[in-house]
Amino acid sequence: MVRGYKLNNNNVIRIRAALFNTSTHTNSEPAIKVQEEEHSGTQQPQATTTPKPKREPFVKNLFLGKFDKNVLAFPEVLDQERHELLHEMVVPIERFFNEQVDGAKIDDEAKIPEETLEGLKSLGLYGQQIPEEYGGLGLGATEYARIAEITSLDGGIAVTLAAHQAIGLKGIIIAGTEAQKAKYLPRLATGEWTAAFCLTEPGSGSDAASIQTSATLSDDGKTWTLNGNKIWISNGGYADLMTVFAKTKEMQRDGTMKDRVTAFIVERNYGGVTSGPPEDKLGIRGSNTCEVFFDNVPVPAENVIGEVGGGFKVAMNILNSGRFSMGSSGAGILKCVMKWAIEHANTRHQFSRPLSDFALIKEKFARMSVNIYAMESMAYLTAGILDGTQDPDCSVEAAMVKVFSSEGMWKWSSECLQVLGGLGYTKSYPYERYLRDARILLIFEGTNEILRLFIGLSGLQHAGLELRNLVKKLRNPLMNPGFILGKGIERFRQSKDNPKLDLGLSGHLHPSLMGGAEVLEYCVKRFQYAVETVLARYGLEVADPANQLEVARLADCAIDLYAMTAVLSRASRSHCIGIHKSDHELQLALFFCEEASKRVKIAVKDIEDGPFNSGDNVVTAIADEVLSNGGYVAHHPLTRTFW
Amino acid sequence: MSLRVLVGCKRVIDYAVKIRVRPDKLGVVTDGVKHSMNPFDEIAIEEAVRLKEKKIAKEVIAVSCGPTQAQETIRTALAMGADRGIHVEIPAKEMEKLEPLHVSKILAKLAEQEQAELVIVGKQAIDDDSNATAQMTAALLDWPQATFASKLEKTDGELEVTREVDGGLETIKVKLPAVVSSDLRLNEPRYATLPNIMKAKKKKIAKMKPKDLGVDLASHLEVVEVVDPPTREAGIKVEDVDTLVTKLKDAGRI
């Protein structure tokens, strides 16, 4: 009855150990370090004084089949005053971007003009999330996300601003001391100083924990000497302040030295800091990207951010806190590009009819709308949780928003270009620039491959902990007959693809969305089953590089689940409060859920089938041959063996 | 001497919006349509704020007559640098019947109450294009007026104003107190920066009704009909000037 559980207490502890990397045998941290439950990294808006509710991480619990129904109430975190203020702020920013930003010129010259940067600074855009007491605007996640919809209308500007505040100076806000904040934030808020985030090195990209830049403490303990070089640093050519991550040695309890990562605030004027020439990039050409070299740079000891040796957590918290805004910025850009493409489709005639008459064209705009709706909903749901709960842990949700939005932007800006045909391919229209700008989104801020693994493994780790109790009961069937029986029935139903839908989600949504609620419940149940299957199948080996395809499948399901939750939650609210055209929203939400559930169904089936039946093993085999051959293996079709 | 400046700003349909005539043909559709401050009024506010920066003015008061949403317009003025605002509340229904004469009476009363020495308004609003408020306000106050200003300079007790007129530019001197209406080239208004928008939250906006100022809103004008301009017809090409002249004569144009 209870099928194939290879989990026993020991295995679960070992999975936990592997995923936490608490083993003392290895000298360096693993390739993929799953973030531990530290979530000190969020900036909350300052207006509220009432204590915020504490909630468990939503997506991580989905891996256990636990659905926090609070999330179905789409958050409204801005009070009237802040809401009005935000909308007042949007006006001059939109005007500035419409009137003063020449995207084509910026892309062509690979430079943002000084006047434009000055304009952005005087508008206050350099200090959006810096607290008011330090000269910033003190905006929360939701407000930041809304403004990102506008600032990302130019890719170069968007990245320049994000590199400065979403990552470059964020460490000081999240983990800095009062002294550090008071010393640096005011200048950074006005844009007098620009910041950059220096983590990546030529030999350490995704494998961020393997960085080689080193910092050695002087004998008097007052100065660190920094040596190394960083690559792909946005704003690296001229940033006055850099958050630099370097290897420091830490004495272990047993007397051995271990390498840890420490975060430092480094001023360019400390001396020894040089930058290479700007990289010539495919897109976001207005943004300055270059190598930065640190040659015996003296850094005062008080410039350590957080604790010595605690730099990796600081880095992860910083990156997690900015990611979600890609959803809103993506939606902002796509809405803009879509509008232009629709105008073309409505006016351009072929075969005596406007392009918009043709179903293949209609389909693009329909699917694009659904995708944008999902992107926006996820972004603002995540922002709402960040702003509205105490010590939120949205690391997985933010990663999901990033993966979904980056791929959506790449695909749909390409489709908009397609609608314009040859015209879209020329530089006289902005489509090709938006497409080129969009490509980086799948790469930076954590490649989508890494983030899928992060999503999958974080969830599995979380599930693995909880499953210890489950496993205890399974090992004592006679003491827990009711449980064993129940579990057995559950597994049997799952094997027939007929899980019991008992979450009661439809009670938390408008009745019009009942179909969507059922679909979501089904997917949640199937997903839970898939998680259990994967944990049972691999145990501690789930983090092994060879097993990534299954982990990625789980991640894709989880992304679809979160997206479904977000669209249903939002559509329900829109309809309940009587927002204009909410019927259209209902349609978008329900259609998304139908499509998503098809994907989830296939993914879960593939997981159930296992690598042998799903084709994963074949994929690996073909890849191995091709890779060891150094190229394509099959002989040319014209090859002959006899005449 | 330091002046107190009163600036009028009107909330109008945004210049970029495509206007649609209402089915009853007595106005245009305003529901759900994007509104913003009349561009000429932005120029007026900008000029007043610049006077303050040059220490010629000591206080800039922004006034708007309209429904609740007019406060957004006043807040924009505050974010640009005005010190305080006055919102003369007029319900949306009555806005359609609001005439330049009413606004002028209101502005004149406020100028007296607030002891303003300079009133600046936009030369005309882009919704009704009346080009009458500045002139009427000056007449009611019995103050000199300098309309279509494209340059403003203060000399002792006087203003030297360059005006944009049909024949070119005309420079006149007016004694203070005076009423000025701003034209396009007077200045380029600043963007309301986000920090200033936040600071503007703390600035005061006084609220009052027209009757508090002793102004009654009885109509003197009646809107008979609002229609779209006739759609442009196709033109014809002609071979030479003679044919052109003949055609024009035939059409009764010359």
PDB file of N, CA and C in Angstrom, chain B residues 49-107:
ATOM      1  N   VAL B  49       7.482  80.738  -9.094  1.00  0.00           N
ATOM      2  CA  VAL B  49       8.503  80.076  -8.272  1.00  0.00           C
ATOM      3  C   VAL B  49       9.883  80.660  -8.565  1.00  0.00           C
ATOM      4  N   ARG B  50      10.117  80.986  -9.841  1.00  0.00           N
ATOM      5  CA  ARG B  50      11.415  81.585 -10.183  1.00  0.00           C
ATOM      6  C   ARG B  50      11.559  82.954  -9.534  1.00  0.00           C
ATOM      7  N   LEU B  51      10.450  83.702  -9.476  1.00  0.00           N
ATOM      8  CA  LEU B  51      10.496  85.011  -8.818  1.00  0.00           C
ATOM      9  C   LEU B  51      10.865  84.842  -7.353  1.00  0.00           C
ATOM     10  N   LYS B  52      10.326  83.778  -6.757  1.00  0.00           N
ATOM     11  CA  LYS B  52      10.642  83.521  -5.350  1.00  0.00           C
ATOM     12  C   LYS B  52      12.114  83.173  -5.203  1.00  0.00           C
ATOM     13  N   GLU B  53      12.627  82.358  -6.138  1.00  0.00           N
ATOM     14  CA  GLU B  53      14.036  81.971  -6.071  1.00  0.00           C
ATOM     15  C   GLU B  53      14.944  83.171  -6.245  1.00  0.00           C
ATOM     16  N   LYS B  54      14.453  84.154  -7.031  1.00  0.00           N
ATOM     17  CA  LYS B  54      15.266  85.364  -7.227  1.00  0.00           C
ATOM     18  C   LYS B  54      15.029  86.351  -6.101  1.00  0.00           C
ATOM     19  N   LYS B  55      14.243  85.955  -5.130  1.00  0.00           N
ATOM     20  CA  LYS B  55      13.897  86.764  -3.972  1.00  0.00           C
ATOM     21  C   LYS B  55      13.081  88.006  -4.314  1.00  0.00           C
ATOM     22  N   ILE B  56      12.436  87.970  -5.459  1.00  0.00           N
ATOM     23  CA  ILE B  56      11.557  89.081  -5.811  1.00  0.00           C
ATOM     24  C   ILE B  56      10.184  88.842  -5.181  1.00  0.00           C
ATOM     25  N   ALA B  57       9.807  87.555  -5.102  1.00  0.00           N
ATOM     26  CA  ALA B  57       8.544  87.218  -4.457  1.00  0.00           C
ATOM     27  C   ALA B  57       8.845  86.573  -3.119  1.00  0.00           C
ATOM     28  N   LYS B  58       7.946  86.782  -2.133  1.00  0.00           N
ATOM     29  CA  LYS B  58       8.191  86.127  -0.847  1.00  0.00           C
ATOM     30  C   LYS B  58       7.286  84.936  -0.633  1.00  0.00           C
ATOM     31  N   GLU B  59       6.140  84.911  -1.336  1.00  0.00           N
ATOM     32  CA  GLU B  59       5.228  83.785  -1.149  1.00  0.00           C
ATOM     33  C   GLU B  59       4.449  83.553  -2.426  1.00  0.00           C
ATOM     34  N   VAL B  60       4.278  82.288  -2.764  1.00  0.00           N
ATOM     35  CA  VAL B  60       3.491  81.937  -3.951  1.00  0.00           C
ATOM     36  C   VAL B  60       2.288  81.118  -3.507  1.00  0.00           C
ATOM     37  N   ILE B  61       1.097  81.613  -3.854  1.00  0.00           N
ATOM     38  CA  ILE B  61      -0.129  80.893  -3.481  1.00  0.00           C
ATOM     39  C   ILE B  61      -0.768  80.352  -4.748  1.00  0.00           C
ATOM     40  N   ALA B  62      -1.042  79.062  -4.786  1.00  0.00           N
ATOM     41  CA  ALA B  62      -1.665  78.448  -5.964  1.00  0.00           C
ATOM     42  C   ALA B  62      -3.153  78.293  -5.713  1.00  0.00           C
ATOM     43  N   VAL B  63      -3.964  78.764  -6.661  1.00  0.00           N
ATOM     44  CA  VAL B  63      -5.420  78.706  -6.520  1.00  0.00           C
ATOM     45  C   VAL B  63      -6.006  77.866  -7.632  1.00  0.00           C
ATOM     46  N   SER B  64      -6.967  77.016  -7.282  1.00  0.00           N
ATOM     47  CA  SER B  64      -7.680  76.297  -8.333  1.00  0.00           C
ATOM     48  C   SER B  64      -9.156  76.227  -7.986  1.00  0.00           C
ATOM     49  N   CYS B  65      -9.999  76.421  -8.993  1.00  0.00           N
ATOM     50  CA  CYS B  65     -11.443  76.319  -8.805  1.00  0.00           C
ATOM     51  C   CYS B  65     -11.897  75.030  -9.450  1.00  0.00           C
ATOM     52  N   GLY B  66     -12.556  74.188  -8.658  1.00  0.00           N
ATOM     53  CA  GLY B  66     -13.013  72.958  -9.282  1.00  0.00           C
ATOM     54  C   GLY B  66     -13.472  71.938  -8.268  1.00  0.00           C
ATOM     55  N   PRO B  67     -13.744  70.704  -8.757  1.00  0.00           N
ATOM     56  CA  PRO B  67     -14.176  69.645  -7.842  1.00  0.00           C
ATOM     57  C   PRO B  67     -13.007  69.127  -7.010  1.00  0.00           C
ATOM     58  N   THR B  68     -13.247  68.062  -6.232  1.00  0.00           N
ATOM     59  CA  THR B  68     -12.192  67.520  -5.362  1.00  0.00           C
ATOM     60  C   THR B  68     -10.883  67.283  -6.093  1.00  0.00           C
ATOM     61  N   GLN B  69     -10.979  66.808  -7.339  1.00  0.00           N
ATOM     62  CA  GLN B  69      -9.746  66.469  -8.048  1.00  0.00           C
ATOM     63  C   GLN B  69      -8.867  67.677  -8.331  1.00  0.00           C
ATOM     64  N   ALA B  70      -9.422  68.860  -8.205  1.00  0.00           N
ATOM     65  CA  ALA B  70      -8.596  70.055  -8.432  1.00  0.00           C
ATOM     66  C   ALA B  70      -7.452  70.098  -7.433  1.00  0.00           C
ATOM     67  N   GLN B  71      -7.614  69.393  -6.320  1.00  0.00           N
ATOM     68  CA  GLN B  71      -6.532  69.361  -5.338  1.00  0.00           C
ATOM     69  C   GLN B  71      -5.274  68.718  -5.901  1.00  0.00           C
ATOM     70  N   GLU B  72      -5.457  67.781  -6.842  1.00  0.00           N
ATOM     71  CA  GLU B  72      -4.266  67.166  -7.454  1.00  0.00           C
ATOM     72  C   GLU B  72      -3.463  68.234  -8.165  1.00  0.00           C
ATOM     73  N   THR B  73      -4.197  69.135  -8.856  1.00  0.00           N
ATOM     74  CA  THR B  73      -3.541  70.217  -9.583  1.00  0.00           C
ATOM     75  C   THR B  73      -2.804  71.133  -8.617  1.00  0.00           C
ATOM     76  N   ILE B  74      -3.465  71.445  -7.504  1.00  0.00           N
ATOM     77  CA  ILE B  74      -2.810  72.318  -6.529  1.00  0.00           C
ATOM     78  C   ILE B  74      -1.574  71.636  -5.971  1.00  0.00           C
ATOM     79  N   ARG B  75      -1.683  70.327  -5.740  1.00  0.00           N
ATOM     80  CA  ARG B  75      -0.521  69.618  -5.188  1.00  0.00           C
ATOM     81  C   ARG B  75       0.644  69.619  -6.164  1.00  0.00           C
ATOM     82  N   THR B  76       0.337  69.544  -7.460  1.00  0.00           N
ATOM     83  CA  THR B  76       1.416  69.632  -8.447  1.00  0.00           C
ATOM     84  C   THR B  76       2.088  70.995  -8.329  1.00  0.00           C
ATOM     85  N   ALA B  77       1.263  72.048  -8.166  1.00  0.00           N
ATOM     86  CA  ALA B  77       1.826  73.394  -8.023  1.00  0.00           C
ATOM     87  C   ALA B  77       2.699  73.470  -6.783  1.00  0.00           C
ATOM     88  N   LEU B  78       2.235  72.855  -5.694  1.00  0.00           N
ATOM     89  CA  LEU B  78       3.013  72.861  -4.460  1.00  0.00           C
ATOM     90  C   LEU B  78       4.324  72.109  -4.654  1.00  0.00           C
ATOM     91  N   ALA B  79       4.249  71.012  -5.423  1.00  0.00           N
ATOM     92  CA  ALA B  79       5.459  70.226  -5.661  1.00  0.00           C
ATOM     93  C   ALA B  79       6.450  70.993  -6.535  1.00  0.00           C
ATOM     94  N   MET B  80       5.919  71.956  -7.322  1.00  0.00           N
ATOM     95  CA  MET B  80       6.820  72.748  -8.156  1.00  0.00           C
ATOM     96  C   MET B  80       7.440  73.888  -7.378  1.00  0.00           C
ATOM     97  N   GLY B  81       6.885  74.161  -6.185  1.00  0.00           N
ATOM     98  CA  GLY B  81       7.488  75.194  -5.368  1.00  0.00           C
ATOM     99  C   GLY B  81       6.540  76.220  -4.776  1.00  0.00           C
ATOM    100  N   ALA B  82       5.252  76.130  -5.074  1.00  0.00           N
ATOM    101  CA  ALA B  82       4.312  77.073  -4.451  1.00  0.00           C
ATOM    102  C   ALA B  82       4.291  76.801  -2.944  1.00  0.00           C
ATOM    103  N   ASP B  83       3.996  77.844  -2.136  1.00  0.00           N
ATOM    104  CA  ASP B  83       4.068  77.675  -0.687  1.00  0.00           C
ATOM    105  C   ASP B  83       2.796  77.115  -0.090  1.00  0.00           C
ATOM    106  N   ARG B  84       1.656  77.614  -0.558  1.00  0.00           N
ATOM    107  CA  ARG B  84       0.406  77.053  -0.092  1.00  0.00           C
ATOM    108  C   ARG B  84      -0.647  77.142  -1.192  1.00  0.00           C
ATOM    109  N   GLY B  85      -1.763  76.423  -0.933  1.00  0.00           N
ATOM    110  CA  GLY B  85      -2.787  76.366  -1.961  1.00  0.00           C
ATOM    111  C   GLY B  85      -4.133  76.810  -1.444  1.00  0.00           C
ATOM    112  N   ILE B  86      -5.000  77.224  -2.357  1.00  0.00           N
ATOM    113  CA  ILE B  86      -6.391  77.515  -2.021  1.00  0.00           C
ATOM    114  C   ILE B  86      -7.256  76.770  -3.020  1.00  0.00           C
ATOM    115  N   HIS B  87      -8.153  75.948  -2.492  1.00  0.00           N
ATOM    116  CA  HIS B  87      -9.052  75.194  -3.357  1.00  0.00           C
ATOM    117  C   HIS B  87     -10.436  75.772  -3.212  1.00  0.00           C
ATOM    118  N   VAL B  88     -10.940  76.379  -4.296  1.00  0.00           N
ATOM    119  CA  VAL B  88     -12.305  76.900  -4.279  1.00  0.00           C
ATOM    120  C   VAL B  88     -13.188  75.790  -4.823  1.00  0.00           C
ATOM    121  N   GLU B  89     -13.985  75.217  -3.904  1.00  0.00           N
ATOM    122  CA  GLU B  89     -14.720  73.997  -4.271  1.00  0.00           C
ATOM    123  C   GLU B  89     -15.931  74.292  -5.128  1.00  0.00           C
ATOM    124  N   ILE B  90     -15.921  73.699  -6.299  1.00  0.00           N
ATOM    125  CA  ILE B  90     -17.078  73.809  -7.205  1.00  0.00           C
ATOM    126  C   ILE B  90     -17.410  72.392  -7.659  1.00  0.00           C
ATOM    127  N   PRO B  91     -18.619  71.917  -7.367  1.00  0.00           N
ATOM    128  CA  PRO B  91     -18.961  70.533  -7.719  1.00  0.00           C
ATOM    129  C   PRO B  91     -18.882  70.282  -9.222  1.00  0.00           C
ATOM    130  N   ALA B  92     -18.599  69.029  -9.579  1.00  0.00           N
ATOM    131  CA  ALA B  92     -18.367  68.668 -10.988  1.00  0.00           C
ATOM    132  C   ALA B  92     -19.513  69.127 -11.899  1.00  0.00           C
ATOM    133  N   LYS B  93     -20.742  69.001 -11.409  1.00  0.00           N
ATOM    134  CA  LYS B  93     -21.899  69.396 -12.225  1.00  0.00           C
ATOM    135  C   LYS B  93     -21.819  70.855 -12.627  1.00  0.00           C
ATOM    136  N   GLU B  94     -21.428  71.704 -11.678  1.00  0.00           N
ATOM    137  CA  GLU B  94     -21.425  73.136 -11.951  1.00  0.00           C
ATOM    138  C   GLU B  94     -20.197  73.572 -12.735  1.00  0.00           C
ATOM    139  N   MET B  95     -19.218  72.669 -12.845  1.00  0.00           N
ATOM    140  CA  MET B  95     -17.996  73.036 -13.558  1.00  0.00           C
ATOM    141  C   MET B  95     -18.274  73.404 -15.007  1.00  0.00           C
ATOM    142  N   GLU B  96     -19.267  72.717 -15.585  1.00  0.00           N
ATOM    143  CA  GLU B  96     -19.545  72.972 -17.000  1.00  0.00           C
ATOM    144  C   GLU B  96     -20.006  74.399 -17.217  1.00  0.00           C
ATOM    145  N   LYS B  97     -20.632  74.959 -16.167  1.00  0.00           N
ATOM    146  CA  LYS B  97     -21.194  76.308 -16.353  1.00  0.00           C
ATOM    147  C   LYS B  97     -20.270  77.376 -15.794  1.00  0.00           C
ATOM    148  N   LEU B  98     -19.065  76.967 -15.391  1.00  0.00           N
ATOM    149  CA  LEU B  98     -18.134  77.945 -14.830  1.00  0.00           C
ATOM    150  C   LEU B  98     -17.567  78.805 -15.949  1.00  0.00           C
ATOM    151  N   GLU B  99     -17.655  80.139 -15.772  1.00  0.00           N
ATOM    152  CA  GLU B  99     -17.210  81.046 -16.828  1.00  0.00           C
ATOM    153  C   GLU B  99     -15.996  81.843 -16.369  1.00  0.00           C
ATOM    154  N   PRO B 100     -15.242  82.367 -17.319  1.00  0.00           N
ATOM    155  CA  PRO B 100     -14.100  83.215 -16.951  1.00  0.00           C
ATOM    156  C   PRO B 100     -14.499  84.345 -16.007  1.00  0.00           C
ATOM    157  N   LEU B 101     -15.706  84.876 -16.175  1.00  0.00           N
ATOM    158  CA  LEU B 101     -16.135  85.984 -15.306  1.00  0.00           C
ATOM    159  C   LEU B 101     -16.191  85.528 -13.840  1.00  0.00           C
ATOM    160  N   HIS B 102     -16.723  84.307 -13.617  1.00  0.00           N
ATOM    161  CA  HIS B 102     -16.798  83.776 -12.252  1.00  0.00           C
ATOM    162  C   HIS B 102     -15.410  83.631 -11.663  1.00  0.00           C
ATOM    163  N   VAL B 103     -14.521  83.014 -12.462  1.00  0.00           N
ATOM    164  CA  VAL B 103     -13.162  82.767 -11.977  1.00  0.00           C
ATOM    165  C   VAL B 103     -12.465  84.087 -11.690  1.00  0.00           C
ATOM    166  N   SER B 104     -12.691  85.058 -12.567  1.00  0.00           N
ATOM    167  CA  SER B 104     -12.057  86.367 -12.361  1.00  0.00           C
ATOM    168  C   SER B 104     -12.534  87.004 -11.063  1.00  0.00           C
ATOM    169  N   LYS B 105     -13.853  86.897 -10.797  1.00  0.00           N
ATOM    170  CA  LYS B 105     -14.373  87.466  -9.546  1.00  0.00           C
ATOM    171  C   LYS B 105     -13.720  86.795  -8.347  1.00  0.00           C
ATOM    172  N   ILE B 106     -13.575  85.448  -8.466  1.00  0.00           N
ATOM    173  CA  ILE B 106     -12.955  84.696  -7.365  1.00  0.00           C
ATOM    174  C   ILE B 106     -11.512  85.133  -7.165  1.00  0.00           C
ATOM    175  N   LEU B 107     -10.769  85.186  -8.275  1.00  0.00           N
ATOM    176  CA  LEU B 107      -9.354  85.556  -8.167  1.00  0.00           C
ATOM    177  C   LEU B 107      -9.195  86.968  -7.634  1.00  0.00           C
TER     178      LEU B 107
END
